[in-house]
Amino acid sequence: MSGVILSPQHPLSAGLTSDSRLVRAYRGERSDATPVWFMRQAGRSLPEYRDLRVGTRMLDACLDPAMASEITLQPVRRHRVDAGIFFSDIVVPLKLVGVDVEIQPGRGPVFGRAYADAAGVAELTAIDPARLDEASAPITEAVARTVAELNTTAPSTGSGQVPSGTATPLIGFAGAPFTLAAYLAEGGPSKDHLAARTLMHADPGAWRALMDWTAELTGRFLRTQVLAGASAAQLFDSWAGAISLADYETHVAPASAAALAHVHDLAYETTDASGASSTRSVPVVHFGVGTGELLGAMHAIGVDTVGVDYRIPLDVAVERVGEGVPLQGNLDPALLAAPWPVLEAAAREVLRRGEAAPAHVFNLGHGVPPETDPTVLTRVAELVHEASA
Ligand code: 1CP
């Protein structure tokens, strides 16, 4: 795709977030400290989130710009993390084009039906994914509100004085086609994602149609967030670890690449200290759970940074993705409930092994468990900043 330059007001173009620890790490540079954020940092671990959500269903909260923005900002204010991640869900674009889906408390996304065969896929793909753009106003508004506050916030100084280029960036995200298909084929959450894995082989044509459609929808969702002000994009293929490398490469990777094509053409111009200007693309991160065997292939679809779950150490991950690739991860979330000395030692070990990569963004190996004591997360963020400085 030909390049599209982000608007001059975009935080990357305006030079607000382009030298933040996070954006620098995503382009392979180390800075004064290792950046840190937590997957699922917004949400049930925070009492202020639970208070705000009383009486509002999950997807209604996602589509209320004031609420989605406030929930996104809560963990940034509290933990002084190096990024906000937009409060939304991977099924929001499906909801916005009229698919019957809700998020059930304690369970996750549940659909009105399962899309496990050619007839189901045909019903879904009859919807034009371009319809999403007309329905995306609440997303654009929520991102814009969030970024307006983040632009005056820096992890090192809090709210107010922001050293040049180091405002807190917002990460936009979307579900990868396989992970969305894992829910769609099953009609809801599942352990082994059997329905999707069966459809992939039983009817490769229907599978391909489902993946192509999902890729366009989720790619448009990601693009909307970046255009509205997100400084990085993360594609969550949470359940890709359920399939083999061969299936990943044949039946999944092309659709993930197609989804990312919707953001790969977005770029911004920067001027360095010597006055030379250059064009940079928006950083893209790719993450999945249990994807130790897939890390090389997940990098190969064309991403800047690879997210690693807690099952393999970061220095081993470096061998799998190849040298020169920034990594994100990978403290086992279970350790958040362990005694502090145990947790501290594990966090330091993650930092140490992360030195094998050109740059490292500290994170968990998967999301924050809902019962986590939030003061522990604040303490981990402080530890990461201090220990890496
Ligand atoms: O009422 C609630 O609080 C519902 C819990 C919840 C929350 C807080 C869900 C339901 N989604 C979210 C927000 C969310 N979802 C975010 C933004 C907040 C943040 O990270 O701080 C993000 C990035 C997601 C993405 C998401 N949704 C993924 C990919 C990331 C991952 O955890 O692997 C997946 C797989 C989903 C589906 C989903 N939505 C909700 C749940 C409980 C699930 C998982 C269900 C399952 O286990 O299959």
Tab-separated table of C-alpha atoms and ligand atoms in Angstrom:
chain	number	residue	atom	x	y	z
A	1	MET	CA	0.000	0.000	0.000
A	2	SER	CA	1.155	3.539	-0.616
A	3	GLY	CA	1.999	5.527	2.490
A	4	VAL	CA	-0.543	7.685	4.279
A	5	ILE	CA	0.943	10.365	6.497
A	6	LEU	CA	-0.878	10.730	9.822
A	7	SER	CA	-2.364	14.149	10.551
A	8	PRO	CA	-0.028	16.777	12.068
A	9	GLN	CA	-2.086	16.581	15.292
A	10	HIS	CA	-1.454	12.855	15.718
A	11	PRO	CA	0.777	12.319	18.804
A	12	LEU	CA	3.453	10.619	16.669
A	13	SER	CA	3.470	13.356	13.989
A	14	ALA	CA	3.333	16.127	16.585
A	15	GLY	CA	6.420	14.694	18.281
A	16	LEU	CA	4.546	14.071	21.526
A	17	THR	CA	5.024	10.283	21.841
A	18	SER	CA	7.688	9.570	19.196
A	19	ASP	CA	10.513	9.489	21.765
A	20	SER	CA	8.589	7.825	24.567
A	21	ARG	CA	10.207	4.749	26.100
A	22	LEU	CA	7.535	2.563	24.521
A	23	VAL	CA	7.765	3.843	20.954
A	24	ARG	CA	11.561	3.843	21.126
A	25	ALA	CA	11.581	0.238	22.360
A	26	TYR	CA	9.199	-0.802	19.580
A	27	ARG	CA	11.727	0.568	17.095
A	28	GLY	CA	14.560	-1.328	18.797
A	29	GLU	CA	16.109	1.436	20.918
A	30	ARG	CA	16.762	1.385	24.633
A	31	SER	CA	16.186	4.529	26.704
A	32	ASP	CA	16.570	5.715	30.323
A	33	ALA	CA	14.517	2.778	31.622
A	34	THR	CA	12.697	-0.295	30.323
A	35	PRO	CA	9.085	0.577	29.489
A	36	VAL	CA	6.341	-1.398	31.219
A	37	TRP	CA	2.594	-1.898	30.757
A	38	PHE	CA	0.326	-4.819	31.603
A	39	MET	CA	-2.070	-6.683	29.360
A	40	ARG	CA	-5.550	-6.216	30.910
A	41	GLN	CA	-4.236	-3.386	33.099
A	42	ALA	CA	-7.685	-1.822	32.744
A	43	GLY	CA	-10.459	-3.861	34.216
A	44	ARG	CA	-11.525	-5.846	37.190
A	45	SER	CA	-8.336	-5.644	39.266
A	46	LEU	CA	-9.110	-1.930	39.807
A	47	PRO	CA	-11.778	-0.871	42.344
A	48	GLU	CA	-12.299	2.371	40.404
A	49	TYR	CA	-13.142	0.239	37.335
A	50	ARG	CA	-15.599	-1.921	39.255
A	51	ASP	CA	-17.278	1.221	40.634
A	52	LEU	CA	-17.615	2.811	37.201
A	53	ARG	CA	-18.952	-0.346	35.540
A	54	VAL	CA	-21.827	-0.940	38.013
A	55	GLY	CA	-25.025	-1.276	35.974
A	56	THR	CA	-23.320	-1.044	32.558
A	57	ARG	CA	-22.836	-4.071	30.342
A	58	MET	CA	-19.327	-4.676	29.011
A	59	LEU	CA	-20.015	-3.867	25.357
A	60	ASP	CA	-22.101	-0.817	26.317
A	61	ALA	CA	-19.107	0.402	28.334
A	62	CYS	CA	-16.850	-0.108	25.289
A	63	LEU	CA	-19.187	2.007	23.138
A	64	ASP	CA	-19.573	4.854	25.647
A	65	PRO	CA	-16.670	7.187	24.722
A	66	ALA	CA	-16.481	8.923	28.117
A	67	MET	CA	-16.510	5.618	30.010
A	68	ALA	CA	-14.109	3.780	27.694
A	69	SER	CA	-11.696	6.690	27.879
A	70	GLU	CA	-11.874	6.961	31.667
A	71	ILE	CA	-11.320	3.199	32.077
A	72	THR	CA	-8.321	3.354	29.739
A	73	LEU	CA	-6.791	6.177	31.797
A	74	GLN	CA	-7.357	4.633	35.257
A	75	PRO	CA	-4.345	2.262	35.230
A	76	VAL	CA	-2.102	4.920	33.625
A	77	ARG	CA	-2.782	7.343	36.471
A	78	ARG	CA	-2.514	4.683	39.146
A	79	HIS	CA	0.494	2.627	38.020
A	80	ARG	CA	2.467	5.229	35.982
A	81	VAL	CA	2.878	2.662	33.235
A	82	ASP	CA	4.490	3.565	29.914
A	83	ALA	CA	1.353	3.062	27.834
A	84	GLY	CA	-2.393	3.030	27.952
A	85	ILE	CA	-4.138	0.203	26.126
A	86	PHE	CA	-7.454	1.240	24.685
A	87	PHE	CA	-10.348	-0.186	26.686
A	88	SER	CA	-12.404	-2.148	24.208
A	89	ASP	CA	-12.679	-5.789	23.195
A	90	ILE	CA	-11.739	-7.898	20.203
A	91	VAL	CA	-15.456	-8.510	19.443
A	92	VAL	CA	-16.388	-4.803	19.340
A	93	PRO	CA	-16.042	-4.526	15.516
A	94	LEU	CA	-18.361	-7.541	15.144
A	95	LYS	CA	-20.919	-5.869	17.409
A	96	LEU	CA	-20.621	-2.621	15.448
A	97	VAL	CA	-21.545	-4.277	12.129
A	98	GLY	CA	-24.562	-5.947	13.712
A	99	VAL	CA	-23.369	-9.433	14.667
A	100	ASP	CA	-25.355	-10.832	17.628
A	101	VAL	CA	-22.719	-10.933	20.365
A	102	GLU	CA	-22.570	-10.080	24.048
A	103	ILE	CA	-19.894	-10.419	26.704
A	104	GLN	CA	-21.111	-12.487	29.614
A	105	PRO	CA	-19.541	-11.695	33.005
A	106	GLY	CA	-17.027	-14.337	34.018
A	107	ARG	CA	-17.317	-16.081	30.653
A	108	GLY	CA	-16.423	-13.833	27.730
A	109	PRO	CA	-17.867	-13.284	24.248
A	110	VAL	CA	-21.004	-15.320	23.438
A	111	PHE	CA	-22.702	-15.245	20.016
A	112	GLY	CA	-26.338	-15.781	19.067
A	113	ARG	CA	-25.212	-18.736	16.950
A	114	ALA	CA	-22.072	-20.640	15.969
A	115	TYR	CA	-20.524	-19.957	12.546
A	116	ALA	CA	-19.026	-23.396	12.049
A	117	ASP	CA	-19.960	-24.270	8.463
A	118	ALA	CA	-20.283	-22.785	4.986
A	119	ALA	CA	-23.875	-21.601	5.568
A	120	GLY	CA	-22.910	-19.784	8.767
A	121	VAL	CA	-19.858	-18.232	7.140
A	122	ALA	CA	-21.979	-17.081	4.182
A	123	GLU	CA	-24.371	-15.324	6.571
A	124	LEU	CA	-21.514	-13.483	8.221
A	125	THR	CA	-19.624	-12.552	5.069
A	126	ALA	CA	-22.810	-11.111	3.535
A	127	ILE	CA	-22.135	-8.131	5.826
A	128	ASP	CA	-19.885	-5.556	4.133
A	129	PRO	CA	-16.886	-4.948	6.474
A	130	ALA	CA	-16.716	-1.376	5.167
A	131	ARG	CA	-19.919	-0.743	7.152
A	132	LEU	CA	-17.690	-0.653	10.205
A	133	ASP	CA	-16.287	2.730	9.241
A	134	GLU	CA	-19.748	4.360	9.491
A	135	ALA	CA	-20.319	2.782	12.916
A	136	SER	CA	-16.910	3.675	14.370
A	137	ALA	CA	-17.695	7.153	15.721
A	138	PRO	CA	-17.712	5.978	19.387
A	139	ILE	CA	-14.272	4.404	18.891
A	140	THR	CA	-12.808	7.496	17.253
A	141	GLU	CA	-14.249	9.723	19.972
A	142	ALA	CA	-13.059	7.498	22.825
A	143	VAL	CA	-9.522	7.352	21.419
A	144	ALA	CA	-9.433	11.119	20.834
A	145	ARG	CA	-10.584	11.855	24.409
A	146	THR	CA	-8.037	9.427	25.816
A	147	VAL	CA	-5.145	10.790	23.793
A	148	ALA	CA	-6.023	14.378	24.761
A	149	GLU	CA	-5.307	13.467	28.389
A	150	LEU	CA	-2.354	11.153	27.713
A	151	ASN	CA	-0.645	13.943	25.746
A	152	THR	CA	-0.239	15.840	29.018
A	153	THR	CA	0.908	12.766	30.984
A	154	ALA	CA	4.351	11.173	31.199
A	155	PRO	CA	5.251	8.015	33.143
A	156	SER	CA	8.290	9.661	34.735
A	157	THR	CA	6.626	12.885	35.872
A	158	GLY	CA	2.918	12.064	36.016
A	159	SER	CA	0.441	14.676	34.874
A	160	GLY	CA	1.542	18.194	33.879
A	161	GLN	CA	5.137	18.618	32.667
A	162	VAL	CA	5.955	16.291	29.791
A	163	PRO	CA	9.555	16.201	28.514
A	164	SER	CA	9.612	16.577	24.724
A	165	GLY	CA	8.446	13.499	22.831
A	166	THR	CA	7.766	11.433	25.934
A	167	ALA	CA	4.024	11.757	26.478
A	168	THR	CA	2.342	8.460	27.357
A	169	PRO	CA	1.354	6.655	24.143
A	170	LEU	CA	-1.934	4.855	23.608
A	171	ILE	CA	-1.775	1.331	22.175
A	172	GLY	CA	-4.639	0.407	19.880
A	173	PHE	CA	-5.455	-3.268	19.474
A	174	ALA	CA	-7.504	-5.802	17.586
A	175	GLY	CA	-8.075	-9.537	17.623
A	176	ALA	CA	-6.307	-11.526	14.926
A	177	PRO	CA	-8.540	-13.405	12.470
A	178	PHE	CA	-7.803	-16.836	13.972
A	179	THR	CA	-8.648	-15.809	17.530
A	180	LEU	CA	-11.886	-14.164	16.369
A	181	ALA	CA	-12.697	-17.249	14.287
A	182	ALA	CA	-12.085	-19.418	17.351
A	183	TYR	CA	-14.994	-17.612	19.058
A	184	LEU	CA	-17.187	-17.342	15.943
A	185	ALA	CA	-16.936	-21.008	14.947
A	186	GLU	CA	-17.689	-22.139	18.496
A	187	GLY	CA	-20.310	-19.475	19.159
A	188	GLY	CA	-18.442	-18.579	22.365
A	189	PRO	CA	-15.333	-19.287	24.440
A	190	SER	CA	-13.807	-22.756	24.254
A	191	LYS	CA	-10.760	-24.501	25.569
A	192	ASP	CA	-9.339	-26.178	22.487
A	193	HIS	CA	-11.028	-24.162	19.723
A	194	LEU	CA	-12.033	-27.422	18.068
A	195	ALA	CA	-14.767	-25.993	15.836
A	196	ALA	CA	-12.365	-23.554	14.178
A	197	ARG	CA	-9.675	-26.199	13.795
A	198	THR	CA	-12.178	-28.566	12.209
A	199	LEU	CA	-13.583	-25.963	9.788
A	200	MET	CA	-10.065	-25.046	8.659
A	201	HIS	CA	-9.588	-28.563	7.284
A	202	ALA	CA	-13.157	-29.740	6.614
A	203	ASP	CA	-14.011	-26.788	4.380
A	204	PRO	CA	-10.901	-24.774	3.467
A	205	GLY	CA	-12.958	-22.545	1.141
A	206	ALA	CA	-15.372	-21.502	3.879
A	207	TRP	CA	-12.457	-21.092	6.280
A	208	ARG	CA	-10.665	-18.837	3.836
A	209	ALA	CA	-13.800	-16.724	3.366
A	210	LEU	CA	-14.216	-16.409	7.130
A	211	MET	CA	-10.577	-15.413	7.598
A	212	ASP	CA	-10.618	-12.883	4.747
A	213	TRP	CA	-13.758	-11.232	6.076
A	214	THR	CA	-12.522	-11.175	9.653
A	215	ALA	CA	-9.157	-9.772	8.550
A	216	GLU	CA	-10.791	-6.849	6.804
A	217	LEU	CA	-13.118	-6.104	9.712
A	218	THR	CA	-10.494	-6.298	12.439
A	219	GLY	CA	-7.925	-4.462	10.277
A	220	ARG	CA	-10.351	-1.571	9.831
A	221	PHE	CA	-10.942	-1.494	13.609
A	222	LEU	CA	-7.204	-1.205	14.223
A	223	ARG	CA	-6.769	1.463	11.559
A	224	THR	CA	-9.569	3.567	13.095
A	225	GLN	CA	-7.752	3.580	16.450
A	226	VAL	CA	-4.426	4.619	14.928
A	227	LEU	CA	-5.964	7.373	12.799
A	228	ALA	CA	-7.746	8.669	15.916
A	229	GLY	CA	-4.487	8.926	17.874
A	230	ALA	CA	-3.076	5.553	18.965
A	231	SER	CA	0.747	5.521	18.725
A	232	ALA	CA	1.162	1.744	18.352
A	233	ALA	CA	-0.987	-1.221	17.357
A	234	GLN	CA	-1.100	-4.691	18.911
A	235	LEU	CA	-2.640	-7.675	17.165
A	236	PHE	CA	-3.803	-10.273	19.700
A	237	ASP	CA	-3.766	-13.802	18.321
A	238	SER	CA	-4.374	-15.131	21.805
A	239	TRP	CA	-5.412	-18.629	20.768
A	240	ALA	CA	-2.967	-19.246	17.887
A	241	GLY	CA	-1.002	-21.548	20.192
A	242	ALA	CA	-3.748	-24.143	19.646
A	243	ILE	CA	-2.579	-24.912	16.096
A	244	SER	CA	0.518	-26.376	14.478
A	245	LEU	CA	3.163	-24.316	12.734
A	246	ALA	CA	2.156	-25.801	9.367
A	247	ASP	CA	-1.514	-24.882	9.884
A	248	TYR	CA	-0.507	-21.454	11.104
A	249	GLU	CA	1.537	-20.743	8.014
A	250	THR	CA	-1.050	-22.087	5.553
A	251	HIS	CA	-4.388	-21.211	7.127
A	252	VAL	CA	-3.772	-18.286	9.479
A	253	ALA	CA	-0.700	-16.143	8.735
A	254	PRO	CA	-1.986	-14.744	5.385
A	255	ALA	CA	-5.126	-13.408	7.065
A	256	SER	CA	-3.158	-11.858	9.944
A	257	ALA	CA	-0.896	-10.168	7.395
A	258	ALA	CA	-3.977	-8.914	5.534
A	259	ALA	CA	-5.367	-7.453	8.774
A	260	LEU	CA	-2.099	-5.627	9.446
A	261	ALA	CA	-1.996	-4.261	5.895
A	262	HIS	CA	-4.704	-1.876	7.142
A	263	VAL	CA	-2.145	-0.146	9.379
A	264	HIS	CA	1.179	-0.832	7.670
A	265	ASP	CA	0.757	2.094	5.298
A	266	LEU	CA	0.266	4.614	8.125
A	267	ALA	CA	3.382	6.704	8.703
A	268	TYR	CA	4.652	9.870	10.370
A	269	GLU	CA	7.530	12.241	9.707
A	270	THR	CA	10.202	13.019	12.271
A	271	THR	CA	13.195	15.310	12.369
A	272	ASP	CA	16.312	14.214	14.245
A	273	ALA	CA	18.745	16.394	16.208
A	274	SER	CA	20.761	17.191	13.061
A	275	GLY	CA	17.627	18.392	11.280
A	276	ALA	CA	17.380	15.419	8.933
A	277	SER	CA	13.812	14.249	8.413
A	278	SER	CA	12.654	10.694	7.910
A	279	THR	CA	9.406	8.784	7.606
A	280	ARG	CA	8.565	6.045	10.109
A	281	SER	CA	5.716	3.605	10.174
A	282	VAL	CA	3.436	3.094	13.173
A	283	PRO	CA	4.883	0.313	15.375
A	284	VAL	CA	3.065	-3.011	15.337
A	285	VAL	CA	3.207	-5.753	18.011
A	286	HIS	CA	1.981	-9.335	17.646
A	287	PHE	CA	1.123	-11.520	20.669
A	288	GLY	CA	-0.321	-14.954	21.340
A	289	VAL	CA	-0.487	-17.457	24.207
A	290	GLY	CA	1.437	-20.738	24.043
A	291	THR	CA	3.028	-19.673	20.772
A	292	GLY	CA	6.603	-20.789	21.482
A	293	GLU	CA	6.644	-22.864	18.285
A	294	LEU	CA	5.121	-20.031	16.232
A	295	LEU	CA	7.219	-17.026	17.281
A	296	GLY	CA	9.327	-16.956	14.122
A	297	ALA	CA	6.260	-17.246	11.881
A	298	MET	CA	4.391	-14.627	13.916
A	299	HIS	CA	7.261	-12.221	13.393
A	300	ALA	CA	7.487	-13.083	9.707
A	301	ILE	CA	4.021	-11.726	8.904
A	302	GLY	CA	5.619	-8.307	9.231
A	303	VAL	CA	5.622	-6.885	12.742
A	304	ASP	CA	8.133	-4.797	14.659
A	305	THR	CA	7.853	-6.396	18.090
A	306	VAL	CA	6.863	-9.884	19.201
A	307	GLY	CA	4.979	-10.468	22.443
A	308	VAL	CA	6.025	-13.596	24.334
A	309	ASP	CA	3.925	-15.482	26.866
A	310	TYR	CA	5.410	-16.817	30.109
A	311	ARG	CA	6.230	-20.310	28.864
A	312	ILE	CA	9.616	-19.608	27.326
A	313	PRO	CA	12.355	-17.282	28.600
A	314	LEU	CA	12.988	-14.149	26.550
A	315	ASP	CA	16.552	-15.124	25.644
A	316	VAL	CA	15.206	-18.362	24.135
A	317	ALA	CA	12.549	-16.328	22.302
A	318	VAL	CA	15.362	-14.236	20.771
A	319	GLU	CA	16.757	-17.387	19.179
A	320	ARG	CA	13.339	-18.182	17.705
A	321	VAL	CA	12.430	-14.767	16.275
A	322	GLY	CA	15.963	-13.961	15.207
A	323	GLU	CA	18.300	-11.285	16.508
A	324	GLY	CA	17.362	-7.654	16.151
A	325	VAL	CA	13.696	-8.035	17.069
A	326	PRO	CA	12.374	-6.152	20.133
A	327	LEU	CA	10.419	-8.369	22.533
A	328	GLN	CA	7.527	-7.727	24.905
A	329	GLY	CA	6.746	-9.835	27.956
A	330	ASN	CA	6.758	-12.099	29.931
A	331	LEU	CA	6.263	-12.370	33.717
A	332	ASP	CA	3.936	-15.239	34.645
A	333	PRO	CA	0.730	-13.514	35.882
A	334	ALA	CA	0.422	-16.199	38.571
A	335	LEU	CA	3.420	-14.613	40.317
A	336	LEU	CA	1.459	-11.425	41.014
A	337	ALA	CA	-0.120	-13.346	43.910
A	338	ALA	CA	3.214	-14.686	45.222
A	339	PRO	CA	5.138	-13.147	48.172
A	340	TRP	CA	7.002	-9.982	47.096
A	341	PRO	CA	10.544	-11.463	47.280
A	342	VAL	CA	9.475	-14.281	44.930
A	343	LEU	CA	7.759	-11.862	42.560
A	344	GLU	CA	10.669	-9.410	42.647
A	345	ALA	CA	13.210	-12.107	41.808
A	346	ALA	CA	11.066	-13.304	38.896
A	347	ALA	CA	10.615	-9.762	37.545
A	348	ARG	CA	14.373	-9.134	37.727
A	349	GLU	CA	14.961	-12.415	35.902
A	350	VAL	CA	12.596	-11.306	33.112
A	351	LEU	CA	14.546	-8.035	32.813
A	352	ARG	CA	17.857	-9.898	32.753
A	353	ARG	CA	16.795	-12.307	30.028
A	354	GLY	CA	15.211	-9.435	28.090
A	355	GLU	CA	18.694	-7.957	27.691
A	356	ALA	CA	19.237	-10.544	24.943
A	357	ALA	CA	16.861	-8.528	22.713
A	358	PRO	CA	17.803	-5.133	21.241
A	359	ALA	CA	14.938	-3.615	23.241
A	360	HIS	CA	12.445	-4.979	25.734
A	361	VAL	CA	8.988	-3.870	26.830
A	362	PHE	CA	8.200	-5.419	30.199
A	363	ASN	CA	4.754	-6.993	30.397
A	364	LEU	CA	3.042	-10.079	31.732
A	365	GLY	CA	2.942	-13.355	29.830
A	366	HIS	CA	-0.851	-12.903	29.594
A	367	GLY	CA	-3.489	-10.668	31.174
A	368	VAL	CA	-3.741	-9.406	34.761
A	369	PRO	CA	-5.873	-11.881	36.752
A	370	PRO	CA	-9.037	-10.091	38.018
A	371	GLU	CA	-8.252	-10.878	41.672
A	372	THR	CA	-4.820	-9.185	41.523
A	373	ASP	CA	-4.026	-6.630	44.243
A	374	PRO	CA	-3.480	-3.463	42.178
A	375	THR	CA	-0.860	-2.112	44.590
A	376	VAL	CA	1.311	-5.050	43.517
A	377	LEU	CA	1.099	-3.920	39.886
A	378	THR	CA	2.170	-0.398	40.858
A	379	ARG	CA	5.111	-1.864	42.742
A	380	VAL	CA	6.155	-4.027	39.776
A	381	ALA	CA	6.050	-0.986	37.465
A	382	GLU	CA	8.275	0.940	39.915
A	383	LEU	CA	10.653	-1.995	40.203
A	384	VAL	CA	10.994	-2.299	36.422
A	385	HIS	CA	11.782	1.403	36.083
A	386	GLU	CA	14.285	1.426	38.963
A	387	ALA	CA	16.015	-1.866	38.211
A	388	SER	CA	16.493	-1.065	34.516
A	389	ALA	CA	17.563	2.590	34.899
B	1	1CP	O1	-16.930	-7.143	32.618
B	1	1CP	C1	-15.702	-7.276	32.442
B	1	1CP	O2	-14.878	-6.636	33.130
B	1	1CP	C2	-15.318	-8.244	31.369
B	1	1CP	C3	-13.872	-8.612	31.305
B	1	1CP	C4	-13.250	-8.076	30.019
B	1	1CP	C5	-12.417	-6.938	29.897
B	1	1CP	C6	-11.966	-5.996	30.979
B	1	1CP	C7	-13.427	-8.623	28.757
B	1	1CP	C8	-14.275	-9.783	28.410
B	1	1CP	N1	-12.716	-7.844	27.848
B	1	1CP	C9	-12.079	-6.824	28.500
B	1	1CP	C10	-11.252	-5.738	27.911
B	1	1CP	C11	-10.217	-6.117	26.962
B	1	1CP	N2	-10.263	-7.206	26.150
B	1	1CP	C12	-9.028	-5.378	26.663
B	1	1CP	C13	-8.675	-3.971	27.133
B	1	1CP	C14	-8.214	-3.779	28.511
B	1	1CP	C15	-6.783	-3.994	28.890
B	1	1CP	O3	-6.056	-4.836	28.345
B	1	1CP	O4	-6.349	-3.289	29.812
B	1	1CP	C16	-8.314	-6.125	25.720
B	1	1CP	C17	-6.967	-5.786	25.134
B	1	1CP	C18	-9.112	-7.235	25.412
B	1	1CP	C19	-8.763	-8.198	24.368
B	1	1CP	C20	-9.348	-9.548	24.389
B	1	1CP	N3	-10.646	-9.917	24.584
B	1	1CP	C21	-8.601	-10.699	24.075
B	1	1CP	C22	-7.152	-10.683	23.688
B	1	1CP	C23	-6.289	-10.546	24.893
B	1	1CP	C24	-6.232	-11.766	25.793
B	1	1CP	O5	-6.553	-11.609	26.974
B	1	1CP	O6	-5.867	-12.845	25.294
B	1	1CP	C25	-9.466	-11.801	24.141
B	1	1CP	C26	-9.100	-13.248	23.911
B	1	1CP	C27	-10.753	-11.299	24.471
B	1	1CP	C28	-11.989	-12.080	24.622
B	1	1CP	C29	-12.540	-11.874	25.976
B	1	1CP	N4	-13.235	-10.761	26.336
B	1	1CP	C30	-13.574	-10.846	27.661
B	1	1CP	C31	-13.056	-12.071	28.169
B	1	1CP	C32	-13.192	-12.543	29.578
B	1	1CP	C33	-12.396	-12.714	27.105
B	1	1CP	C34	-11.648	-14.030	27.166
B	1	1CP	C35	-12.599	-15.188	27.191
B	1	1CP	C36	-11.882	-16.530	26.985
B	1	1CP	O7	-11.129	-16.924	27.898
B	1	1CP	O8	-12.075	-17.118	25.922
